[in-house]
Amino acid sequence: MGVNIQEIPRFVFDELHILIGDKTKEKLFKFVLTEHSTDQKLSFDTYIQDTMNNIFFNNDDVVDLLEIKTNYHRRRQMTKKNWFKQLIKEVDGNNYTPIHEEREVLLKFLERKSADDRLKGALKNIKVPQEFITSRLMEIEEWAKERNERLTDFPYLEKKQKYQIEKAFENDFVCIICDFLKNSPKNWITHRFKDLIENPVFADGKAKLKGNILFDEEQQSTIVYDDYKLSDNRVVRSLVAVNDDEEVQLDKMFLLDDTDSEIIEHVMENRDERFYTEKKIIFDLRPLLTRVYGNTSKKAYELATKRLTKIGRFSIEGRTTGANKDTKTTFLYNLFQEVKVTKEEATGRVYAEVKFSDTLHQQFITKQTVQIYSHLIHRLENRLSKILIYAFQKERLDAFLQGCDMKSNFEYNFFSDRIRFRSKRIDSNLKLIESSLQEFKEAKILVEDYKRIGNGFEIILTPLTESEKADFFISPAKSLIP
């Protein structure tokens, strides 16, 4: 079924504002939205909404994206070709054309003292009418042939009929929207479970378990575990279940790292209604392989399968010790309850079926998660940034809800409580953190500015945008296309 246009995240329209650009928007208000309200952004968003509603959706289903792009692109190229032919016909017929009119305007301008020598040099052929006309026709012919040139960039657009201009804008906007949507995630907004943010579940790279072994009497299985001490009274334990037919090889047991975090993020991006009802997410492995390994080789399939299986065998336990040294378990859960990787015989495609644990699924249903735009995570390369982005997003959301300042001091403990650093050297880890903060700042993602203060940082997080406020706290943002 199609998705109601109102359920599209508001930030999509922010992105389209940027892609369409000020030049095209100015023309839209000049020629089409001539009776717009004083709020230009609202008028523009309404125009985009109407375009998407009319072109991309119907009462039964969402129209095929590739089909739309193909049809509109063909129509655009044909229109450009026809407009060029029409102009040539008028010139050959010795008619007074927009080119002649343009030349007269330029001649009057060049007669003024304000025209500089550089402009006069660029228009030196204007004195000879035929040279100017030929030159302009050659430029317009190039425009007509170029596949990426917009129809609304026709230099004499204002000479066209109003219905032609309106169709030109619709055509350009549909092509822009199609290009934007073709690589869009299944879900524009992803979720990260708060327990995975507030505890050092993920290491800052590939790290081995230290190799402690215990036997689970209830499950009759061997468990390999590793303790990460946060303070004198707080420990996070990572546990990996070993299959009955496996030999316990401590040198091959690894903790969860930034790659595993990215895989969990990718799985969450592919959720649909089955996740709500059955706790399951089923997805084609190829996009995950391209994202994580950069290829879809047999080796990449094997590595991804091992990663998914490892996550499925992981359990996390957080323990605190009271004043009398008695142990209190603050949480204990596994991430994935089941992981199945199967090959579809008919197509040869490999699909993963992941069933989340009851605990994490319940956290999602009860909104114990942090929301963030999926595309922001895809723009990061630093392995630490891919973990920290959720922590910073949680701080931003909390600060907004509590009416607090976005400028805060983050001591080293803030980071060590959320990332399982492989190195025990604080100075070394602070350098890693600073490198991550620099990436956030340069990419204009969540962090506006920062500076090092002792064993910590003063960080100014970016305020929530109006779109974030609407998408995270007001409107039910869902996927745009199935």
Coordinates of C-alpha atoms in Angstrom, one line a residue:
M1 CA 0.0 0.0 0.0
G2 CA 1.1 3.6 -0.5
V3 CA 2.3 5.8 2.3
N4 CA 0.4 8.9 3.1
I5 CA 2.4 12.0 2.0
Q6 CA 2.1 13.5 5.5
E7 CA 4.1 10.6 6.9
I8 CA 7.2 11.5 4.9
P9 CA 9.8 12.9 7.3
R10 CA 10.1 16.7 7.1
F11 CA 13.8 16.6 6.6
V12 CA 13.3 15.1 3.1
F13 CA 12.0 18.5 2.1
D14 CA 15.0 20.2 3.6
E15 CA 17.2 18.0 1.5
L16 CA 15.2 18.8 -1.6
H17 CA 15.5 22.5 -0.9
I18 CA 19.3 22.1 -1.2
L19 CA 19.2 19.9 -4.3
I20 CA 16.8 22.1 -6.2
G21 CA 18.8 25.2 -5.3
D22 CA 18.0 28.9 -4.9
K23 CA 18.3 29.7 -8.6
T24 CA 15.5 27.3 -9.6
K25 CA 13.4 28.3 -6.6
E26 CA 13.6 31.9 -7.6
K27 CA 12.2 31.0 -11.0
L28 CA 9.5 28.9 -9.5
F29 CA 8.2 31.9 -7.4
K30 CA 8.6 34.2 -10.4
F31 CA 6.7 32.1 -12.9
V32 CA 4.5 29.6 -11.1
L33 CA 4.0 30.4 -7.4
T34 CA 3.2 34.0 -8.2
E35 CA 0.5 34.2 -5.5
H36 CA 2.4 32.5 -2.7
S37 CA 2.1 33.4 1.0
T38 CA 4.7 35.4 2.8
D39 CA 6.2 32.1 4.0
Q40 CA 8.1 31.0 1.0
K41 CA 9.4 27.8 2.6
L42 CA 5.9 26.7 3.4
S43 CA 4.7 27.5 -0.2
F44 CA 7.7 25.6 -1.6
D45 CA 7.1 22.6 0.7
T46 CA 3.5 22.5 -0.3
Y47 CA 4.4 22.6 -4.0
I48 CA 6.8 19.6 -3.5
Q49 CA 4.2 17.7 -1.4
D50 CA 1.6 18.2 -4.2
T51 CA 4.0 17.1 -6.8
M52 CA 5.0 13.9 -4.9
N53 CA 1.4 13.2 -4.0
N54 CA 0.2 13.5 -7.7
I55 CA 3.1 11.7 -9.3
F56 CA 4.5 9.2 -6.9
F57 CA 1.3 7.9 -5.2
N58 CA -2.1 6.6 -6.1
N59 CA -4.9 5.0 -4.2
D60 CA -3.5 1.5 -4.4
D61 CA 0.2 1.5 -4.4
V62 CA 3.4 3.5 -5.0
V63 CA 4.3 3.9 -8.6
D64 CA 7.6 2.3 -9.8
L65 CA 10.4 4.8 -9.3
L66 CA 12.5 3.7 -12.3
E67 CA 9.4 4.0 -14.5
I68 CA 8.7 7.5 -13.4
K69 CA 12.3 8.7 -13.9
T70 CA 12.5 7.0 -17.4
N71 CA 9.2 8.6 -18.6
Y72 CA 10.0 12.1 -17.2
H73 CA 13.6 12.1 -18.4
R74 CA 12.5 11.1 -21.9
R75 CA 9.8 13.8 -21.9
R76 CA 12.4 16.4 -20.7
Q77 CA 14.9 15.6 -23.4
M78 CA 12.2 15.7 -26.1
T79 CA 10.9 19.0 -24.9
K80 CA 14.4 20.5 -24.9
K81 CA 14.9 19.2 -28.4
N82 CA 11.6 20.7 -29.6
W83 CA 12.3 24.1 -28.0
F84 CA 15.7 24.2 -29.7
K85 CA 14.1 23.2 -33.1
Q86 CA 11.4 25.9 -32.7
L87 CA 14.0 28.5 -32.1
I88 CA 16.0 27.5 -35.2
K89 CA 12.8 27.6 -37.2
E90 CA 12.1 31.2 -36.1
V91 CA 15.6 32.3 -36.8
D92 CA 15.6 30.7 -40.3
G93 CA 12.3 32.4 -41.0
N94 CA 13.8 35.8 -40.2
N95 CA 11.4 36.3 -37.3
Y96 CA 12.1 38.5 -34.4
T97 CA 13.2 35.9 -31.8
P98 CA 14.1 36.0 -28.1
I99 CA 17.7 36.0 -29.2
H100 CA 17.3 39.2 -31.1
E101 CA 15.5 40.7 -28.1
E102 CA 18.3 39.6 -25.8
R103 CA 20.9 41.2 -28.1
E104 CA 19.2 44.5 -28.1
V105 CA 19.0 44.6 -24.3
L106 CA 22.7 43.7 -24.1
L107 CA 23.7 46.4 -26.6
K108 CA 21.9 49.0 -24.5
F109 CA 23.7 47.8 -21.4
L110 CA 27.1 47.9 -23.0
E111 CA 26.5 51.5 -24.0
R112 CA 26.4 52.4 -20.4
K113 CA 29.6 53.4 -18.6
S114 CA 28.9 50.8 -15.9
A115 CA 29.7 47.9 -18.2
D116 CA 33.2 46.8 -17.4
D117 CA 35.9 45.8 -20.0
R118 CA 35.7 42.1 -19.1
L119 CA 32.0 41.9 -20.0
K120 CA 32.5 43.9 -23.1
G121 CA 35.2 41.4 -24.1
A122 CA 33.0 38.4 -23.5
L123 CA 30.3 40.0 -25.7
K124 CA 32.6 41.2 -28.5
N125 CA 30.6 39.3 -31.1
I126 CA 27.4 41.2 -30.2
K127 CA 28.1 43.9 -32.8
V128 CA 27.6 41.3 -35.6
P129 CA 24.0 40.0 -35.3
Q130 CA 24.6 36.7 -37.1
E131 CA 27.7 35.9 -35.0
F132 CA 25.8 36.5 -31.8
I133 CA 22.7 34.5 -32.9
T134 CA 24.9 31.5 -34.1
S135 CA 26.8 31.6 -30.8
R136 CA 23.6 31.5 -28.7
L137 CA 22.1 28.7 -30.9
M138 CA 25.3 26.6 -30.3
E139 CA 24.9 27.1 -26.5
I140 CA 21.3 26.2 -26.5
E141 CA 22.0 23.1 -28.6
E142 CA 24.5 21.9 -26.0
W143 CA 21.9 22.6 -23.3
A144 CA 19.3 20.5 -25.2
K145 CA 21.7 17.5 -25.6
E146 CA 23.1 17.5 -22.1
R147 CA 21.1 14.9 -20.1
N148 CA 21.5 16.6 -16.7
E149 CA 20.6 20.1 -17.8
R150 CA 17.3 21.3 -16.4
L151 CA 14.4 22.3 -18.6
T152 CA 13.8 25.4 -16.5
D153 CA 17.3 26.5 -17.3
F154 CA 16.1 27.3 -20.9
P155 CA 17.4 31.0 -21.3
Y156 CA 14.1 32.2 -22.7
L157 CA 11.7 30.3 -20.4
E158 CA 9.6 33.5 -19.7
K159 CA 8.6 33.5 -23.4
K160 CA 6.9 30.1 -23.1
Q161 CA 3.2 29.7 -22.3
K162 CA 2.3 29.4 -18.7
Y163 CA 1.2 25.8 -19.0
Q164 CA 4.6 25.0 -20.6
I165 CA 6.5 26.6 -17.8
E166 CA 4.4 24.8 -15.2
K167 CA 5.1 21.5 -16.9
A168 CA 8.8 22.3 -17.1
F169 CA 9.1 22.8 -13.4
E170 CA 7.1 19.6 -12.7
N171 CA 9.4 17.7 -15.0
D172 CA 12.6 19.0 -13.5
F173 CA 11.4 18.5 -9.9
V174 CA 10.2 14.9 -10.6
C175 CA 13.6 14.0 -12.0
I176 CA 15.4 15.6 -9.0
I177 CA 13.1 13.7 -6.6
C178 CA 13.7 10.4 -8.4
D179 CA 17.5 10.9 -8.2
F180 CA 17.2 11.7 -4.5
L181 CA 14.9 8.7 -3.8
K182 CA 16.8 6.0 -5.7
N183 CA 19.4 5.5 -3.0
S184 CA 17.2 6.3 -0.1
P185 CA 17.1 4.0 2.9
K186 CA 14.0 1.8 3.5
N187 CA 13.5 3.8 6.7
W188 CA 14.6 7.5 6.8
I189 CA 14.8 7.4 10.6
T190 CA 16.6 4.7 12.4
H191 CA 16.6 3.8 16.1
R192 CA 19.3 2.7 18.5
F193 CA 18.4 1.0 21.8
K194 CA 19.4 3.1 24.8
D195 CA 21.1 0.2 26.5
L196 CA 23.5 0.0 23.5
I197 CA 24.3 3.7 23.8
E198 CA 24.7 4.1 27.6
N199 CA 26.9 1.1 28.0
P200 CA 30.3 0.2 26.4
V201 CA 28.9 -2.6 24.3
F202 CA 31.1 -1.9 21.2
A203 CA 34.9 -1.7 21.1
D204 CA 36.7 0.9 19.1
G205 CA 38.0 -1.8 16.7
K206 CA 38.6 -5.5 16.5
A207 CA 39.3 -6.8 20.0
K208 CA 39.5 -10.3 21.5
L209 CA 37.6 -11.6 24.5
K210 CA 40.0 -12.3 27.3
G211 CA 38.9 -15.9 27.5
N212 CA 37.1 -16.6 30.8
I213 CA 34.9 -19.7 30.5
L214 CA 31.8 -20.7 32.4
F215 CA 29.2 -23.4 31.9
D216 CA 25.5 -22.5 31.8
E217 CA 23.7 -25.2 33.7
E218 CA 20.3 -24.2 32.6
Q219 CA 21.1 -24.1 28.9
Q220 CA 23.8 -26.8 29.2
S221 CA 26.2 -24.8 27.1
T222 CA 29.6 -23.3 27.3
I223 CA 29.9 -19.5 27.6
V224 CA 33.0 -17.4 27.0
Y225 CA 32.9 -14.1 28.8
D226 CA 34.9 -10.9 29.3
D227 CA 34.5 -8.2 32.0
Y228 CA 35.0 -4.5 31.3
K229 CA 35.4 -2.5 34.5
L230 CA 33.9 0.9 34.4
S231 CA 34.4 1.8 38.1
D232 CA 35.0 0.1 41.5
N233 CA 31.3 -0.9 41.6
R234 CA 30.3 -1.2 38.0
V235 CA 31.2 -3.9 35.4
V236 CA 29.8 -4.7 32.0
R237 CA 30.2 -8.3 30.9
S238 CA 30.2 -9.6 27.3
L239 CA 29.2 -13.2 26.8
V240 CA 29.4 -15.5 23.7
A241 CA 27.6 -18.8 23.6
V242 CA 29.7 -21.7 22.1
N243 CA 27.9 -24.3 20.1
D244 CA 28.1 -27.9 21.2
D245 CA 30.0 -29.0 18.1
E246 CA 32.6 -26.2 18.5
E247 CA 35.9 -26.4 20.1
V248 CA 36.5 -23.4 22.4
Q249 CA 39.2 -21.3 20.8
L250 CA 39.8 -18.3 22.9
D251 CA 42.1 -16.7 20.4
K252 CA 39.2 -16.5 17.9
M253 CA 36.5 -15.0 20.1
F254 CA 36.0 -11.3 19.4
L255 CA 34.0 -8.5 21.1
L256 CA 31.4 -6.5 19.2
D257 CA 33.0 -3.5 17.4
D258 CA 32.1 -0.6 15.2
T259 CA 31.4 -2.9 12.2
D260 CA 29.0 -4.9 14.3
S261 CA 27.4 -1.6 15.4
E262 CA 27.0 -0.6 11.7
I263 CA 25.5 -4.0 10.9
I264 CA 22.9 -3.6 13.6
E265 CA 22.2 -0.1 12.3
H266 CA 21.7 -1.5 8.8
V267 CA 19.4 -4.2 10.0
M268 CA 17.2 -1.6 11.8
E269 CA 17.0 0.4 8.6
N270 CA 15.4 -2.5 6.9
R271 CA 12.6 -3.0 9.4
D272 CA 9.0 -3.2 8.2
E273 CA 5.7 -4.3 9.7
R274 CA 7.0 -7.7 10.5
F275 CA 9.4 -6.2 13.0
Y276 CA 6.4 -4.8 15.0
T277 CA 4.4 -8.1 14.9
E278 CA 7.0 -10.8 14.8
K279 CA 10.3 -9.1 16.0
K280 CA 11.8 -10.1 12.6
I281 CA 13.6 -8.2 9.9
I282 CA 14.4 -9.9 6.6
F283 CA 16.7 -8.2 4.1
D284 CA 18.9 -8.9 1.0
L285 CA 22.5 -9.1 2.1
R286 CA 24.0 -7.4 -1.0
P287 CA 23.4 -3.8 0.2
L288 CA 25.0 -4.6 3.5
L289 CA 28.0 -6.1 1.9
T290 CA 28.5 -3.1 -0.3
R291 CA 28.2 -0.8 2.7
V292 CA 30.5 -2.6 5.0
Y293 CA 33.0 -4.4 2.7
G294 CA 32.7 -2.4 -0.6
N295 CA 32.0 -5.5 -2.7
T296 CA 29.7 -8.6 -3.0
S297 CA 32.3 -11.3 -3.2
K298 CA 31.9 -14.8 -1.8
K299 CA 34.3 -13.8 1.0
A300 CA 32.2 -10.8 1.9
Y301 CA 29.1 -13.0 2.2
E302 CA 31.0 -15.3 4.5
L303 CA 32.3 -12.4 6.6
A304 CA 28.8 -10.9 6.9
T305 CA 27.3 -14.2 7.9
K306 CA 29.9 -14.7 10.6
R307 CA 29.3 -11.2 11.9
L308 CA 25.5 -11.7 12.1
T309 CA 26.0 -15.1 13.8
K310 CA 28.4 -13.5 16.3
I311 CA 25.9 -10.8 17.2
G312 CA 23.3 -13.5 17.6
R313 CA 25.4 -15.4 20.1
F314 CA 26.3 -12.3 22.1
S315 CA 24.8 -11.4 25.5
I316 CA 25.4 -8.3 27.5
E317 CA 25.2 -8.1 31.3
G318 CA 25.6 -5.0 33.4
R319 CA 26.4 -5.5 37.1
T320 CA 26.8 -3.1 40.0
T321 CA 28.1 -3.9 43.5
G322 CA 26.5 -2.4 46.5
A323 CA 28.1 -1.1 49.7
N324 CA 28.2 -4.6 51.2
K325 CA 29.8 -6.0 48.0
D326 CA 26.6 -7.8 47.0
T327 CA 26.2 -8.0 43.2
K328 CA 23.1 -6.6 41.5
T329 CA 22.4 -7.3 37.9
T330 CA 21.2 -4.1 36.2
F331 CA 20.5 -5.8 32.9
L332 CA 21.0 -9.0 31.1
Y333 CA 20.0 -9.7 27.5
N334 CA 21.0 -11.0 24.1
L335 CA 20.7 -8.8 21.0
F336 CA 19.4 -11.2 18.3
Q337 CA 17.3 -14.2 19.3
E338 CA 17.7 -15.9 15.9
V339 CA 19.8 -15.5 12.8
K340 CA 19.1 -17.3 9.6
V341 CA 21.0 -16.8 6.3
T342 CA 19.4 -18.5 3.3
K343 CA 19.9 -18.5 -0.5
E344 CA 16.9 -18.2 -2.7
E345 CA 17.3 -20.9 -5.3
A346 CA 15.2 -19.2 -8.0
T347 CA 17.2 -15.9 -8.0
G348 CA 20.4 -16.8 -6.3
R349 CA 20.0 -14.0 -3.8
V350 CA 21.1 -14.4 -0.2
Y351 CA 18.7 -13.2 2.5
A352 CA 19.2 -12.7 6.2
E353 CA 16.4 -13.2 8.7
V354 CA 17.1 -11.7 12.1
K355 CA 14.8 -12.0 15.0
F356 CA 15.4 -9.5 17.8
S357 CA 15.4 -10.5 21.5
D358 CA 12.3 -9.8 23.6
T359 CA 14.2 -7.2 25.6
L360 CA 15.3 -5.1 22.7
H361 CA 12.0 -5.4 20.9
Q362 CA 10.2 -4.3 24.0
Q363 CA 12.5 -1.3 24.3
F364 CA 11.6 -0.4 20.7
I365 CA 7.9 -0.7 21.3
T366 CA 8.1 1.3 24.5
K367 CA 10.2 3.9 22.7
Q368 CA 13.3 3.3 24.8
T369 CA 15.4 4.2 21.8
V370 CA 17.2 7.2 20.3
Q371 CA 16.0 8.3 16.8
I372 CA 18.4 9.7 14.2
Y373 CA 18.3 10.3 10.5
S374 CA 19.9 7.3 8.7
H375 CA 21.7 9.4 6.1
L376 CA 23.8 11.1 8.8
I377 CA 25.4 7.8 9.8
H378 CA 26.2 6.9 6.2
R379 CA 28.3 10.1 5.9
L380 CA 30.7 9.1 8.7
E381 CA 33.9 7.2 8.1
N382 CA 35.7 7.4 11.5
R383 CA 35.0 4.1 13.4
L384 CA 34.6 6.0 16.7
S385 CA 32.2 8.4 15.2
K386 CA 29.9 5.6 14.1
I387 CA 29.5 4.7 17.7
L388 CA 29.5 8.2 19.3
I389 CA 26.9 9.6 17.0
Y390 CA 24.2 7.9 19.0
A391 CA 25.5 9.2 22.3
F392 CA 25.7 12.7 20.9
Q393 CA 22.2 12.4 19.5
K394 CA 20.9 11.3 22.8
E395 CA 22.5 14.3 24.5
R396 CA 20.9 16.6 22.0
L397 CA 17.5 15.2 22.3
D398 CA 17.7 15.2 26.2
A399 CA 19.0 18.8 26.2
F400 CA 16.0 19.9 24.0
L401 CA 13.4 18.1 26.1
Q402 CA 14.9 19.5 29.3
G403 CA 15.4 23.0 27.9
C404 CA 19.2 22.8 28.6
D405 CA 22.1 24.5 26.9
M406 CA 23.7 22.6 24.0
K407 CA 27.1 23.5 25.4
S408 CA 28.4 21.0 27.9
N409 CA 31.6 19.5 29.3
F410 CA 32.2 15.9 28.5
E411 CA 34.8 14.3 30.8
Y412 CA 36.7 11.2 29.7
N413 CA 34.4 9.0 31.7
F414 CA 31.5 10.0 29.4
F415 CA 33.3 8.3 26.5
S416 CA 34.8 5.3 28.4
D417 CA 31.3 4.5 29.7
R418 CA 30.0 4.2 26.1
I419 CA 33.0 2.9 24.2
R420 CA 35.1 -0.1 25.1
F421 CA 38.5 1.3 24.4
R422 CA 41.1 -1.3 23.5
S423 CA 43.9 0.9 24.8
K424 CA 44.2 1.7 28.6
R425 CA 46.2 4.9 27.8
I426 CA 43.8 7.8 28.4
D427 CA 46.0 10.2 26.3
S428 CA 45.8 7.8 23.3
N429 CA 42.1 7.5 23.6
L430 CA 41.6 11.2 24.0
K431 CA 43.4 11.7 20.6
L432 CA 41.0 9.2 19.0
I433 CA 38.0 11.1 20.5
E434 CA 39.4 14.4 19.2
S435 CA 39.8 13.0 15.7
S436 CA 36.2 11.8 15.8
L437 CA 35.0 15.3 17.0
Q438 CA 36.8 16.9 14.2
E439 CA 35.0 14.7 11.7
F440 CA 31.6 15.6 13.2
K441 CA 32.5 19.3 13.1
E442 CA 33.8 19.3 9.5
A443 CA 30.8 17.2 8.3
K444 CA 28.4 19.6 10.2
I445 CA 26.9 16.6 12.0
L446 CA 25.6 17.1 15.5
V447 CA 28.8 18.9 16.7
E448 CA 29.0 22.7 16.1
D449 CA 32.4 23.2 17.9
Y450 CA 34.6 21.7 20.6
K451 CA 37.8 22.2 22.5
R452 CA 40.0 20.1 24.7
I453 CA 39.9 20.8 28.4
G454 CA 42.1 18.6 30.6
N455 CA 40.9 15.0 30.3
G456 CA 37.8 15.9 28.5
F457 CA 36.1 18.3 26.0
E458 CA 33.9 21.2 26.0
I459 CA 31.4 20.4 23.2
I460 CA 28.8 22.6 21.6
L461 CA 26.1 20.3 20.0
T462 CA 24.0 21.7 17.2
P463 CA 20.4 22.7 18.2
L464 CA 17.6 20.5 16.9
T465 CA 16.3 21.7 13.6
E466 CA 12.6 22.3 13.1
S467 CA 12.4 19.2 11.0
E468 CA 13.9 17.1 13.8
K469 CA 11.4 18.4 16.3
A470 CA 8.6 17.5 13.9
D471 CA 10.0 14.1 12.9
F472 CA 11.0 12.9 16.3
F473 CA 8.3 14.3 18.5
I474 CA 5.3 15.1 16.4
S475 CA 4.8 13.2 13.1
P476 CA 5.1 9.4 12.7
A477 CA 7.9 9.2 10.2
K478 CA 7.8 6.0 8.1
S479 CA 9.3 4.8 4.9
L480 CA 8.5 6.7 1.7
I481 CA 8.6 3.8 -0.7
P482 CA 8.3 0.0 -0.1

